[in-house]
């Protein structure tokens, strides 16, 4: 089979054209892929920083809520938000503030339990333990409420103690009066 000169020319031109197209693709196609990849990375990092800012704002808002109204639920919500942060310095700062709130919630719970125990079992030891738990509190409103309850228990214990002392003295006085008038001697008892 004989091929004509024009066919060979077209074949060579086709091969050159395909090689030229492949070269352009390899040079510019690879560069375009890197550019699009860096644009995607930039877009992801900017949305990530926005997301990080949103997480910080959310954590700060929940921490402020926990500081304003210290409850175990508020502390738990703030802790979950702080755990989502990736900035370690911000996370450490917020965590230290949350630890202070958490300690106050724990102290309030302990004081409430101690006062309830003093109310149910009215002893001086329970009142002393409850007073120590109340003294640790920093929230003046809660401290005043618990102190009023504990003062009522202390007054009840004092009244009971005073009542027992008074009734004990009167019993002793009655005993003295009853038996002091009649003196028993051996001669009376044995009939001498």
mmCIF file of N, CA and C in Angstrom, residues 101-191:
data_model
loop_
_atom_site.group_PDB
_atom_site.id
_atom_site.type_symbol
_atom_site.label_atom_id
_atom_site.label_comp_id
_atom_site.label_asym_id
_atom_site.label_seq_id
_atom_site.Cartn_x
_atom_site.Cartn_y
_atom_site.Cartn_z
ATOM 1 N N UNK A 101 -16.581 29.494 87.858
ATOM 2 C CA UNK A 101 -18.046 29.391 87.931
ATOM 3 C C UNK A 101 -18.443 28.000 88.409
ATOM 4 N N UNK A 102 -17.770 26.988 87.897
ATOM 5 C CA UNK A 102 -18.065 25.609 88.284
ATOM 6 C C UNK A 102 -17.804 25.388 89.770
ATOM 7 N N UNK A 103 -16.729 25.972 90.284
ATOM 8 C CA UNK A 103 -16.429 25.850 91.716
ATOM 9 C C UNK A 103 -17.523 26.509 92.549
ATOM 10 N N UNK A 104 -18.029 27.648 92.090
ATOM 11 C CA UNK A 104 -19.108 28.328 92.816
ATOM 12 C C UNK A 104 -20.380 27.481 92.810
ATOM 13 N N UNK A 105 -20.686 26.858 91.669
ATOM 14 C CA UNK A 105 -21.870 25.989 91.596
ATOM 15 C C UNK A 105 -21.716 24.816 92.560
ATOM 16 N N UNK A 106 -20.528 24.231 92.601
ATOM 17 C CA UNK A 106 -20.269 23.118 93.518
ATOM 18 C C UNK A 106 -20.386 23.572 94.971
ATOM 19 N N UNK A 107 -19.828 24.741 95.286
ATOM 20 C CA UNK A 107 -19.916 25.261 96.652
ATOM 21 C C UNK A 107 -21.365 25.538 97.051
ATOM 22 N N UNK A 108 -22.161 26.083 96.118
ATOM 23 C CA UNK A 108 -23.574 26.337 96.411
ATOM 24 C C UNK A 108 -24.316 25.031 96.672
ATOM 25 N N UNK A 109 -24.021 24.031 95.878
ATOM 26 C CA UNK A 109 -24.661 22.725 96.063
ATOM 27 C C UNK A 109 -24.282 22.121 97.414
ATOM 28 N N UNK A 110 -22.998 22.210 97.759
ATOM 29 C CA UNK A 110 -22.540 21.681 99.052
ATOM 30 C C UNK A 110 -23.181 22.429 100.215
ATOM 31 N N UNK A 111 -23.278 23.750 100.098
ATOM 32 C CA UNK A 111 -23.884 24.547 101.170
ATOM 33 C C UNK A 111 -25.368 24.228 101.304
ATOM 34 N N UNK A 112 -26.051 24.074 100.180
ATOM 35 C CA UNK A 112 -27.482 23.721 100.206
ATOM 36 C C UNK A 112 -27.685 22.375 100.898
ATOM 37 N N UNK A 113 -26.839 21.415 100.563
ATOM 38 C CA UNK A 113 -26.931 20.090 101.185
ATOM 39 C C UNK A 113 -26.644 20.166 102.681
ATOM 40 N N UNK A 114 -25.639 20.945 103.061
ATOM 41 C CA UNK A 114 -25.284 21.069 104.481
ATOM 42 C C UNK A 114 -26.407 21.732 105.275
ATOM 43 N N UNK A 115 -27.039 22.760 104.704
ATOM 44 C CA UNK A 115 -28.146 23.425 105.399
ATOM 45 C C UNK A 115 -29.340 22.485 105.502
ATOM 46 N N UNK A 116 -29.622 21.736 104.444
ATOM 47 C CA UNK A 116 -30.731 20.773 104.489
ATOM 48 C C UNK A 116 -30.473 19.713 105.556
ATOM 49 N N UNK A 117 -29.233 19.265 105.675
ATOM 50 C CA UNK A 117 -28.881 18.290 106.713
ATOM 51 C C UNK A 117 -29.061 18.897 108.098
ATOM 52 N N UNK A 118 -28.639 20.152 108.256
ATOM 53 C CA UNK A 118 -28.797 20.822 109.552
ATOM 54 C C UNK A 118 -30.274 21.009 109.891
ATOM 55 N N UNK A 119 -31.100 21.237 108.881
ATOM 56 C CA UNK A 119 -32.537 21.394 109.127
ATOM 57 C C UNK A 119 -33.184 20.076 109.526
ATOM 58 N N UNK A 120 -32.753 18.994 108.898
ATOM 59 C CA UNK A 120 -33.376 17.703 109.202
ATOM 60 C C UNK A 120 -32.825 17.089 110.487
ATOM 61 N N UNK A 121 -31.551 17.253 110.743
ATOM 62 C CA UNK A 121 -30.920 16.722 111.959
ATOM 63 C C UNK A 121 -30.304 17.898 112.708
ATOM 64 N N UNK A 122 -31.065 18.497 113.580
ATOM 65 C CA UNK A 122 -30.657 19.737 114.232
ATOM 66 C C UNK A 122 -29.658 19.477 115.360
ATOM 67 N N UNK A 123 -28.380 19.488 114.961
ATOM 68 C CA UNK A 123 -27.299 19.347 115.939
ATOM 69 C C UNK A 123 -26.312 20.485 115.734
ATOM 70 N N UNK A 124 -25.548 20.763 116.756
ATOM 71 C CA UNK A 124 -24.547 21.833 116.676
ATOM 72 C C UNK A 124 -23.475 21.509 115.643
ATOM 73 N N UNK A 125 -23.118 20.248 115.524
ATOM 74 C CA UNK A 125 -22.099 19.841 114.543
ATOM 75 C C UNK A 125 -22.587 20.109 113.121
ATOM 76 N N UNK A 126 -23.849 19.811 112.841
ATOM 77 C CA UNK A 126 -24.398 20.068 111.506
ATOM 78 C C UNK A 126 -24.474 21.564 111.221
ATOM 79 N N UNK A 127 -24.812 22.354 112.228
ATOM 80 C CA UNK A 127 -24.870 23.806 112.054
ATOM 81 C C UNK A 127 -23.474 24.351 111.770
ATOM 82 N N UNK A 128 -22.472 23.849 112.473
ATOM 83 C CA UNK A 128 -21.092 24.292 112.255
ATOM 84 C C UNK A 128 -20.627 23.933 110.845
ATOM 85 N N UNK A 129 -20.938 22.730 110.397
ATOM 86 C CA UNK A 129 -20.552 22.303 109.042
ATOM 87 C C UNK A 129 -21.267 23.147 107.987
ATOM 88 N N UNK A 130 -22.536 23.423 108.199
ATOM 89 C CA UNK A 130 -23.292 24.238 107.249
ATOM 90 C C UNK A 130 -22.759 25.669 107.224
ATOM 91 N N UNK A 131 -22.393 26.195 108.375
ATOM 92 C CA UNK A 131 -21.843 27.557 108.436
ATOM 93 C C UNK A 131 -20.532 27.639 107.670
ATOM 94 N N UNK A 132 -19.697 26.622 107.791
ATOM 95 C CA UNK A 132 -18.430 26.591 107.047
ATOM 96 C C UNK A 132 -18.692 26.551 105.543
ATOM 97 N N UNK A 133 -19.700 25.796 105.124
ATOM 98 C CA UNK A 133 -20.034 25.709 103.698
ATOM 99 C C UNK A 133 -20.593 27.040 103.193
ATOM 100 N N UNK A 134 -21.368 27.725 104.013
ATOM 101 C CA UNK A 134 -21.935 29.020 103.612
ATOM 102 C C UNK A 134 -20.841 30.080 103.524
ATOM 103 N N UNK A 135 -19.887 30.047 104.421
ATOM 104 C CA UNK A 135 -18.817 31.046 104.441
ATOM 105 C C UNK A 135 -17.975 31.027 103.170
ATOM 106 N N UNK A 136 -17.928 29.911 102.470
ATOM 107 C CA UNK A 136 -17.126 29.781 101.253
ATOM 108 C C UNK A 136 -17.798 30.466 100.060
ATOM 109 N N UNK A 137 -19.110 30.651 100.102
ATOM 110 C CA UNK A 137 -19.856 31.185 98.964
ATOM 111 C C UNK A 137 -19.485 32.633 98.665
ATOM 112 N N UNK A 138 -19.552 32.994 97.377
ATOM 113 C CA UNK A 138 -19.303 34.373 96.964
ATOM 114 C C UNK A 138 -20.575 35.057 96.476
ATOM 115 N N UNK A 139 -21.584 34.307 96.073
ATOM 116 C CA UNK A 139 -22.855 34.873 95.626
ATOM 117 C C UNK A 139 -23.636 35.319 96.863
ATOM 118 N N UNK A 140 -23.719 36.625 97.057
ATOM 119 C CA UNK A 140 -24.312 37.169 98.281
ATOM 120 C C UNK A 140 -25.790 36.816 98.424
ATOM 121 N N UNK A 141 -26.526 36.755 97.325
ATOM 122 C CA UNK A 141 -27.954 36.437 97.399
ATOM 123 C C UNK A 141 -28.166 35.033 97.939
ATOM 124 N N UNK A 142 -27.472 34.080 97.361
ATOM 125 C CA UNK A 142 -27.588 32.687 97.809
ATOM 126 C C UNK A 142 -27.063 32.557 99.234
ATOM 127 N N UNK A 143 -25.974 33.249 99.513
ATOM 128 C CA UNK A 143 -25.372 33.199 100.847
ATOM 129 C C UNK A 143 -26.360 33.709 101.905
ATOM 130 N N UNK A 144 -27.042 34.823 101.606
ATOM 131 C CA UNK A 144 -28.009 35.385 102.555
ATOM 132 C C UNK A 144 -29.201 34.453 102.768
ATOM 133 N N UNK A 145 -29.681 33.835 101.677
ATOM 134 C CA UNK A 145 -30.817 32.912 101.800
ATOM 135 C C UNK A 145 -30.454 31.711 102.672
ATOM 136 N N UNK A 146 -29.310 31.127 102.415
ATOM 137 C CA UNK A 146 -28.890 29.961 103.196
ATOM 138 C C UNK A 146 -28.578 30.345 104.643
ATOM 139 N N UNK A 147 -28.012 31.534 104.836
ATOM 140 C CA UNK A 147 -27.698 31.981 106.193
ATOM 141 C C UNK A 147 -28.978 32.179 107.000
ATOM 142 N N UNK A 148 -30.024 32.706 106.367
ATOM 143 C CA UNK A 148 -31.305 32.888 107.064
ATOM 144 C C UNK A 148 -31.885 31.540 107.488
ATOM 145 N N UNK A 149 -31.804 30.563 106.602
ATOM 146 C CA UNK A 149 -32.295 29.221 106.950
ATOM 147 C C UNK A 149 -31.477 28.621 108.090
ATOM 148 N N UNK A 150 -30.164 28.806 108.039
ATOM 149 C CA UNK A 150 -29.297 28.254 109.082
ATOM 150 C C UNK A 150 -29.513 28.974 110.414
ATOM 151 N N UNK A 151 -29.756 30.285 110.358
ATOM 152 C CA UNK A 151 -30.036 31.025 111.591
ATOM 153 C C UNK A 151 -31.300 30.500 112.260
ATOM 154 N N UNK A 152 -32.307 30.149 111.452
ATOM 155 C CA UNK A 152 -33.539 29.581 112.010
ATOM 156 C C UNK A 152 -33.245 28.254 112.711
ATOM 157 N N UNK A 153 -32.394 27.445 112.114
ATOM 158 C CA UNK A 153 -32.020 26.164 112.732
ATOM 159 C C UNK A 153 -31.246 26.416 114.026
ATOM 160 N N UNK A 154 -30.317 27.369 114.000
ATOM 161 C CA UNK A 154 -29.535 27.691 115.202
ATOM 162 C C UNK A 154 -30.444 28.177 116.323
ATOM 163 N N UNK A 155 -31.415 29.017 115.973
ATOM 164 C CA UNK A 155 -32.360 29.511 116.983
ATOM 165 C C UNK A 155 -33.204 28.378 117.548
ATOM 166 N N UNK A 156 -33.607 27.451 116.692
ATOM 167 C CA UNK A 156 -34.397 26.304 117.160
ATOM 168 C C UNK A 156 -33.570 25.433 118.102
ATOM 169 N N UNK A 157 -32.308 25.227 117.777
ATOM 170 C CA UNK A 157 -31.431 24.433 118.650
ATOM 171 C C UNK A 157 -31.233 25.152 119.982
ATOM 172 N N UNK A 158 -31.029 26.469 119.924
ATOM 173 C CA UNK A 158 -30.837 27.242 121.153
ATOM 174 C C UNK A 158 -32.099 27.199 122.016
ATOM 175 N N UNK A 159 -33.265 27.302 121.377
ATOM 176 C CA UNK A 159 -34.523 27.252 122.129
ATOM 177 C C UNK A 159 -34.717 25.877 122.755
ATOM 178 N N UNK A 160 -34.398 24.831 122.012
ATOM 179 C CA UNK A 160 -34.529 23.472 122.533
ATOM 180 C C UNK A 160 -33.561 23.256 123.693
ATOM 181 N N UNK A 161 -32.348 23.728 123.539
ATOM 182 C CA UNK A 161 -31.348 23.585 124.597
ATOM 183 C C UNK A 161 -31.781 24.359 125.839
ATOM 184 N N UNK A 162 -32.278 25.572 125.652
ATOM 185 C CA UNK A 162 -32.743 26.391 126.775
ATOM 186 C C UNK A 162 -33.932 25.725 127.453
ATOM 187 N N UNK A 163 -34.834 25.176 126.647
ATOM 188 C CA UNK A 163 -36.016 24.497 127.189
ATOM 189 C C UNK A 163 -35.604 23.266 127.987
ATOM 190 N N UNK A 164 -34.667 22.497 127.450
ATOM 191 C CA UNK A 164 -34.197 21.301 128.158
ATOM 192 C C UNK A 164 -33.477 21.672 129.444
ATOM 193 N N UNK A 165 -32.701 22.721 129.431
ATOM 194 C CA UNK A 165 -31.979 23.154 130.625
ATOM 195 C C UNK A 165 -32.962 23.629 131.684
ATOM 196 N N UNK A 166 -33.950 24.385 131.280
ATOM 197 C CA UNK A 166 -34.951 24.897 132.214
ATOM 198 C C UNK A 166 -35.779 23.766 132.789
ATOM 199 N N UNK A 167 -36.239 22.856 131.940
ATOM 200 C CA UNK A 167 -37.048 21.744 132.441
ATOM 201 C C UNK A 167 -36.201 20.810 133.291
ATOM 202 N N UNK A 168 -34.942 20.676 132.999
ATOM 203 C CA UNK A 168 -34.051 19.845 133.808
ATOM 204 C C UNK A 168 -33.855 20.458 135.177
ATOM 205 N N UNK A 169 -33.709 21.771 135.236
ATOM 206 C CA UNK A 169 -33.560 22.451 136.521
ATOM 207 C C UNK A 169 -34.832 22.331 137.342
ATOM 208 N N UNK A 170 -35.976 22.442 136.704
ATOM 209 C CA UNK A 170 -37.231 22.350 137.456
ATOM 210 C C UNK A 170 -37.449 20.928 137.947
ATOM 211 N N UNK A 171 -37.036 19.946 137.177
ATOM 212 C CA UNK A 171 -37.158 18.564 137.623
ATOM 213 C C UNK A 171 -36.263 18.335 138.823
ATOM 214 N N UNK A 172 -35.072 18.866 138.762
ATOM 215 C CA UNK A 172 -34.142 18.721 139.870
ATOM 216 C C UNK A 172 -34.678 19.447 141.103
ATOM 217 N N UNK A 173 -35.247 20.611 140.881
ATOM 218 C CA UNK A 173 -35.811 21.362 142.010
ATOM 219 C C UNK A 173 -36.976 20.612 142.616
ATOM 220 N N UNK A 174 -37.818 20.031 141.802
ATOM 221 C CA UNK A 174 -38.947 19.264 142.306
ATOM 222 C C UNK A 174 -38.448 18.069 143.087
ATOM 223 N N UNK A 175 -37.424 17.429 142.606
ATOM 224 C CA UNK A 175 -36.841 16.281 143.289
ATOM 225 C C UNK A 175 -36.317 16.707 144.648
ATOM 226 N N UNK A 176 -35.603 17.839 144.666
ATOM 227 C CA UNK A 176 -35.079 18.338 145.941
ATOM 228 C C UNK A 176 -36.212 18.651 146.914
ATOM 229 N N UNK A 177 -37.249 19.286 146.406
ATOM 230 C CA UNK A 177 -38.359 19.664 147.283
ATOM 231 C C UNK A 177 -39.116 18.449 147.782
ATOM 232 N N UNK A 178 -39.276 17.455 146.987
ATOM 233 C CA UNK A 178 -40.052 16.287 147.362
ATOM 234 C C UNK A 178 -39.354 15.495 148.444
ATOM 235 N N UNK A 179 -38.079 15.300 148.293
ATOM 236 C CA UNK A 179 -37.374 14.414 149.208
ATOM 237 C C UNK A 179 -36.663 15.143 150.339
ATOM 238 N N UNK A 180 -36.602 16.429 150.302
ATOM 239 C CA UNK A 180 -35.916 17.126 151.383
ATOM 240 C C UNK A 180 -36.785 17.218 152.640
ATOM 241 N N UNK A 181 -38.083 17.201 152.465
ATOM 242 C CA UNK A 181 -38.968 17.294 153.622
ATOM 243 C C UNK A 181 -38.987 16.004 154.429
ATOM 244 N N UNK A 182 -38.830 14.915 153.801
ATOM 245 C CA UNK A 182 -38.897 13.652 154.534
ATOM 246 C C UNK A 182 -37.523 13.038 154.570
ATOM 247 N N UNK A 183 -36.969 12.959 155.732
ATOM 248 C CA UNK A 183 -35.673 12.355 155.916
ATOM 249 C C UNK A 183 -35.894 10.968 156.465
ATOM 250 N N UNK A 184 -35.332 10.009 155.820
ATOM 251 C CA UNK A 184 -35.502 8.624 156.231
ATOM 252 C C UNK A 184 -34.295 8.236 157.055
ATOM 253 N N UNK A 185 -34.531 7.696 158.204
ATOM 254 C CA UNK A 185 -33.435 7.213 159.046
ATOM 255 C C UNK A 185 -33.578 5.718 159.203
ATOM 256 N N UNK A 186 -32.519 5.085 159.635
ATOM 257 C CA UNK A 186 -32.563 3.643 159.827
ATOM 258 C C UNK A 186 -33.557 3.263 160.925
ATOM 259 N N UNK A 187 -33.664 4.094 161.925
ATOM 260 C CA UNK A 187 -34.567 3.754 163.022
ATOM 261 C C UNK A 187 -36.014 3.796 162.566
ATOM 262 N N UNK A 188 -36.345 4.722 161.668
ATOM 263 C CA UNK A 188 -37.713 4.773 161.158
ATOM 264 C C UNK A 188 -37.990 3.572 160.266
ATOM 265 N N UNK A 189 -37.009 3.207 159.499
ATOM 266 C CA UNK A 189 -37.211 2.141 158.530
ATOM 267 C C UNK A 189 -37.309 0.776 159.200
ATOM 268 N N UNK A 190 -36.434 0.522 160.181
ATOM 269 C CA UNK A 190 -36.427 -0.791 160.821
ATOM 270 C C UNK A 190 -37.322 -0.840 162.071
ATOM 271 N N UNK A 191 -37.926 0.230 162.383
ATOM 272 C CA UNK A 191 -38.850 0.246 163.503
ATOM 273 C C UNK A 191 -38.162 0.332 164.843
#
